Amino acid sequence: MSIWINSPRNPKVADYVESYWFIASPHSRPGCQYPKLNPHPNAHLILAPDDQPYYYERSARTIQGAGSHWLFPHSQTLTLDHTHAFQMVGIKFHIGATHALNMEPTQPVLDQVIGVDVPSLLHDAKVSVPALLASAARNREMCCDRLDSLLLSWLSQSHQDKHSLLVRKTLPLLPDTPVSQIGELLHCSQRTVERSFSRVTGLTLKQSQSIIKLEAMLEYLCQLESQDIDWVAIAQQFAFSDQSHLIRYLKKELGTTPGEYARRRDFTVDIYGDFDI
């Protein structure tokens, strides 16, 4: 198993891309064949071999294909298929960043996985996904520099409208600020903030805040052994009114109870560590 995550070095690229990541598994891991991916507000461009299958299941609906693809923001837990060896490089975009890009389908798009021809997307016929994957396996710094170079030309054609700029100001407030106070802090009406945020991300402020909170909680829980999880303390730490509130929240967001989660620990963050996918 090989895993890494790096931030872009180029400032222009970093305006749009939060991180690059790589994961490669030479064989299926017992008990980890069908990991779950929690809801996520970011879009990921996933680079993979043309013949490597992908599989995402949610609410009895399955999306499958092969090769490189977009994993757009998703509001429900997804079940993946890792029963065979796989490798992939991921490009994690900032929340709402794809709205400013000249791409099809027009953004925002939610709860969809769409195959992509990477050279066509980047307007560069010389782009080689196999070469990028080989570079990621050998030298992460070299791979990240190459990704910076490839993305810079494409991202330089982007256009951030007034809605994108407002969302950029909103995002740092989301984790710790009551949604109802965000408009006042940004010196504009709450309705203006809500409309711009939905237009850029496809999500409501409350949806995004809930997903961000969930991700932070899962990242914290993955550091604990199952027997060390104190759900009363977790409820207090993450500002739930009580343990019952936390139980309802997890059942809604993850489709599982706290007890089931602690017993199975079958989310990607548990299996692959504090990692994005």
Coordinates of C-alpha atoms in Angstrom, one line a residue:
M1 CA 0.0 0.0 0.0
S2 CA 1.4 3.4 -1.0
I3 CA -0.4 6.7 0.0
W4 CA 0.6 10.3 0.0
I5 CA -0.9 13.8 -0.1
N6 CA 0.7 17.1 -1.1
S7 CA -0.3 20.7 -1.6
P8 CA 0.3 22.4 -4.9
R9 CA 3.4 24.6 -4.9
N10 CA 2.3 27.1 -7.6
P11 CA 0.2 29.9 -6.0
K12 CA -2.1 30.2 -9.0
V13 CA -2.9 26.5 -8.9
A14 CA -3.3 26.6 -5.2
D15 CA -6.1 29.1 -5.6
Y16 CA -8.2 26.3 -7.1
V17 CA -6.6 23.0 -5.9
E18 CA -6.5 22.1 -2.3
S19 CA -4.3 19.0 -2.6
Y20 CA -2.9 16.2 -4.8
W21 CA -3.1 12.7 -3.5
F22 CA -2.0 9.3 -4.6
I23 CA -3.0 5.8 -3.5
A24 CA -2.0 2.4 -4.8
S25 CA -2.9 -1.0 -3.5
P26 CA -1.2 -4.0 -5.2
H27 CA -3.9 -6.4 -3.9
S28 CA -7.2 -6.5 -2.2
R29 CA -7.0 -6.1 1.6
P30 CA -9.2 -8.5 3.7
G31 CA -12.1 -6.8 5.2
C32 CA -11.6 -3.6 3.2
Q33 CA -13.0 -4.6 -0.2
Y34 CA -16.0 -2.3 0.0
P35 CA -15.0 0.8 1.9
K36 CA -17.4 3.7 2.3
L37 CA -16.8 7.3 1.4
N38 CA -18.5 9.9 3.6
P39 CA -20.3 12.9 2.0
H40 CA -17.9 15.4 0.6
P41 CA -18.3 19.1 -0.7
N42 CA -15.2 19.1 -2.9
A43 CA -14.8 17.9 -6.5
H44 CA -12.0 15.4 -7.2
L45 CA -10.5 14.8 -10.6
I46 CA -9.2 11.2 -10.4
L47 CA -6.5 10.0 -12.8
A48 CA -6.5 6.2 -13.3
P49 CA -5.5 3.6 -15.9
D50 CA -7.9 3.4 -18.8
D51 CA -8.8 -0.2 -18.0
Q52 CA -9.1 0.2 -14.2
P53 CA -12.8 0.0 -13.2
Y54 CA -14.5 2.3 -10.8
Y55 CA -17.6 1.6 -8.8
Y56 CA -19.7 3.9 -6.6
E57 CA -23.0 2.9 -5.0
R58 CA -25.4 5.1 -3.1
S59 CA -29.1 4.5 -2.2
A60 CA -29.3 1.4 -4.4
R61 CA -28.0 3.3 -7.4
T62 CA -24.7 2.2 -8.9
I63 CA -22.4 4.3 -11.0
Q64 CA -19.6 2.4 -12.7
G65 CA -17.1 2.8 -15.5
A66 CA -13.3 2.7 -16.1
G67 CA -10.4 5.0 -16.3
S68 CA -10.1 8.7 -15.2
H69 CA -13.2 10.4 -14.0
W70 CA -14.7 13.3 -12.0
L71 CA -16.0 12.6 -8.6
F72 CA -18.2 15.6 -8.0
P73 CA -19.4 16.8 -4.6
H74 CA -21.7 14.2 -3.1
S75 CA -24.2 14.6 -0.3
Q76 CA -24.6 10.9 0.6
T77 CA -22.3 8.1 1.7
L78 CA -20.8 6.1 -1.3
T79 CA -19.8 2.5 -1.2
L80 CA -16.6 1.8 -3.3
D81 CA -15.3 -1.5 -4.8
H82 CA -11.6 -2.1 -3.9
T83 CA -11.7 -5.9 -4.4
H84 CA -8.9 -5.7 -7.0
A85 CA -5.5 -3.9 -7.2
F86 CA -5.8 -0.2 -8.0
Q87 CA -3.8 3.0 -8.3
M88 CA -5.0 6.6 -8.8
V89 CA -3.8 10.2 -8.6
G90 CA -6.4 12.6 -7.3
I91 CA -6.7 16.4 -7.7
K92 CA -8.9 17.8 -4.9
F93 CA -10.4 21.2 -5.8
H94 CA -11.4 23.8 -3.2
I95 CA -15.1 23.8 -2.5
G96 CA -16.9 25.6 -5.4
A97 CA -13.7 26.1 -7.4
T98 CA -14.9 24.2 -10.5
H99 CA -17.6 26.8 -10.9
A100 CA -15.0 29.2 -12.3
L101 CA -13.5 26.7 -14.8
N102 CA -14.3 26.5 -18.5
M103 CA -15.5 22.8 -18.5
E104 CA -18.3 20.5 -19.3
P105 CA -20.6 19.8 -17.7
T106 CA -21.2 23.4 -16.5
Q107 CA -20.7 23.6 -12.8
P108 CA -22.0 23.0 -10.2
V109 CA -22.8 19.3 -10.5
L110 CA -23.7 17.2 -7.5
D111 CA -23.8 13.5 -6.7
Q112 CA -22.4 12.4 -10.1
V113 CA -19.4 10.5 -11.3
I114 CA -18.5 11.3 -15.0
G115 CA -15.7 9.8 -17.1
V116 CA -13.2 12.2 -18.5
D117 CA -10.6 12.4 -21.2
V118 CA -7.7 14.1 -19.4
P119 CA -5.8 15.4 -22.5
S120 CA -9.0 17.0 -23.9
L121 CA -9.9 18.5 -20.5
L122 CA -6.5 20.1 -20.1
H123 CA -6.2 21.0 -23.8
D124 CA -2.9 19.2 -24.0
A125 CA -2.6 16.1 -26.3
K126 CA 0.8 15.2 -24.7
V127 CA -0.7 14.5 -21.3
S128 CA 0.0 10.9 -20.3
V129 CA -2.0 9.5 -17.4
P130 CA 0.3 6.4 -17.2
A131 CA 3.3 8.6 -16.9
L132 CA 1.8 10.6 -14.1
L133 CA 0.9 7.5 -12.2
A134 CA 4.4 6.1 -12.6
S135 CA 5.8 9.4 -11.5
A136 CA 3.5 9.4 -8.4
A137 CA 4.7 6.0 -7.4
R138 CA 8.4 6.9 -7.8
N139 CA 8.7 10.5 -6.7
R140 CA 5.8 12.5 -5.2
E141 CA 7.6 15.9 -5.6
M142 CA 8.2 15.3 -9.2
C143 CA 4.6 14.3 -9.8
C144 CA 3.3 17.4 -8.0
D145 CA 5.5 19.7 -10.0
R146 CA 4.3 18.0 -13.2
L147 CA 0.7 18.4 -12.1
D148 CA 1.3 22.1 -11.3
S149 CA 2.7 22.6 -14.7
L150 CA -0.2 20.8 -16.5
L151 CA -2.9 22.6 -14.6
L152 CA -1.5 26.1 -14.7
S153 CA -2.4 26.8 -18.3
W154 CA -6.0 25.4 -17.9
L155 CA -6.6 27.2 -14.6
S156 CA -5.2 30.5 -16.0
Q157 CA -8.3 30.6 -18.3
S158 CA -10.7 30.5 -15.3
H159 CA -13.0 33.4 -14.4
Q160 CA -14.2 34.1 -10.9
D161 CA -17.4 36.0 -10.9
K162 CA -18.9 37.9 -8.0
H163 CA -20.5 34.8 -6.7
S164 CA -17.3 32.8 -6.6
L165 CA -15.5 35.7 -4.8
L166 CA -18.2 35.9 -2.2
V167 CA -18.0 32.1 -1.6
R168 CA -14.3 32.4 -1.1
K169 CA -15.0 34.9 1.7
T170 CA -17.7 32.6 3.2
L171 CA -15.7 29.3 3.3
P172 CA -13.3 30.2 6.2
L173 CA -16.4 31.1 8.3
L174 CA -18.3 27.9 7.8
P175 CA -16.7 25.6 10.3
D176 CA -17.3 27.7 13.4
T177 CA -19.9 30.4 12.6
P178 CA -23.6 30.0 12.9
V179 CA -25.0 30.1 9.4
S180 CA -27.5 32.8 10.3
Q181 CA -24.6 35.2 11.2
I182 CA -22.5 34.8 8.1
G183 CA -24.3 37.5 6.1
E184 CA -23.7 40.1 8.8
L185 CA -20.0 39.2 9.1
L186 CA -19.6 39.7 5.4
H187 CA -21.5 43.0 5.4
C188 CA -24.2 41.8 3.0
S189 CA -27.7 40.2 3.3
Q190 CA -28.0 36.6 4.4
R191 CA -30.1 35.9 1.3
T192 CA -27.3 37.2 -1.0
V193 CA -24.8 34.8 0.7
E194 CA -27.1 31.9 0.5
R195 CA -27.9 32.4 -3.2
S196 CA -24.3 32.9 -4.2
F197 CA -23.2 29.8 -2.2
S198 CA -25.9 27.6 -3.8
R199 CA -25.1 29.0 -7.3
V200 CA -21.4 28.2 -7.0
T201 CA -21.4 25.0 -5.0
G202 CA -24.8 23.4 -5.5
L203 CA -25.1 23.1 -1.8
T204 CA -26.8 25.2 0.9
L205 CA -24.6 26.7 3.6
K206 CA -26.2 24.4 6.2
Q207 CA -25.5 21.3 4.0
S208 CA -21.8 22.3 3.6
Q209 CA -21.4 23.1 7.2
S210 CA -22.8 19.7 8.2
I211 CA -20.5 17.9 5.8
I212 CA -17.4 19.8 7.0
K213 CA -18.3 19.0 10.6
L214 CA -18.8 15.3 9.7
E215 CA -15.4 15.1 8.0
A216 CA -13.6 16.7 11.0
M217 CA -15.3 14.3 13.3
L218 CA -14.4 11.2 11.2
E219 CA -10.8 12.4 11.0
Y220 CA -10.7 12.7 14.8
L221 CA -12.4 9.3 15.3
C222 CA -10.0 7.5 13.0
Q223 CA -7.2 8.2 15.5
L224 CA -9.0 6.3 18.3
E225 CA -9.4 2.6 18.9
S226 CA -13.0 1.5 18.8
Q227 CA -13.0 0.7 22.5
D228 CA -11.7 4.2 23.3
I229 CA -14.6 6.1 21.6
D230 CA -16.7 8.0 24.2
W231 CA -19.8 9.1 22.3
V232 CA -21.0 11.4 25.1
A233 CA -17.6 13.2 24.9
I234 CA -17.7 13.3 21.1
A235 CA -21.2 14.8 21.2
Q236 CA -19.9 17.6 23.5
Q237 CA -16.7 18.2 21.6
F238 CA -18.5 18.6 18.2
A239 CA -21.3 20.8 19.7
F240 CA -24.2 18.4 19.6
S241 CA -26.9 19.1 22.1
D242 CA -26.7 15.5 23.4
Q243 CA -25.8 12.0 22.4
S244 CA -29.3 11.4 20.9
H245 CA -28.7 14.4 18.6
L246 CA -25.4 12.8 17.5
I247 CA -27.0 9.5 16.8
R248 CA -29.7 11.1 14.6
Y249 CA -27.0 13.1 12.8
L250 CA -24.8 10.1 12.0
K251 CA -27.8 8.0 10.9
K252 CA -28.8 10.8 8.5
E253 CA -25.3 11.6 7.2
L254 CA -23.7 8.2 7.2
G255 CA -26.6 5.8 7.2
T256 CA -25.3 4.1 10.3
T257 CA -25.5 4.4 14.1
P258 CA -22.5 5.3 16.2
G259 CA -22.4 1.7 17.5
E260 CA -22.4 0.3 14.0
Y261 CA -19.7 2.7 12.9
A262 CA -17.4 1.8 15.9
R263 CA -17.9 -1.9 15.2
R264 CA -17.2 -1.9 11.5
R265 CA -14.8 1.0 11.0
D266 CA -15.3 0.6 7.2
F267 CA -15.0 4.2 6.0
T268 CA -12.0 5.2 3.8
V269 CA -10.7 7.4 6.5
D270 CA -10.5 4.4 8.9
I271 CA -9.0 2.1 6.3
Y272 CA -6.4 4.4 4.7
G273 CA -5.8 6.8 7.6
D274 CA -6.4 10.6 7.7
F275 CA -6.7 10.8 4.0
D276 CA -9.2 12.3 1.5
I277 CA -10.5 9.3 -0.3

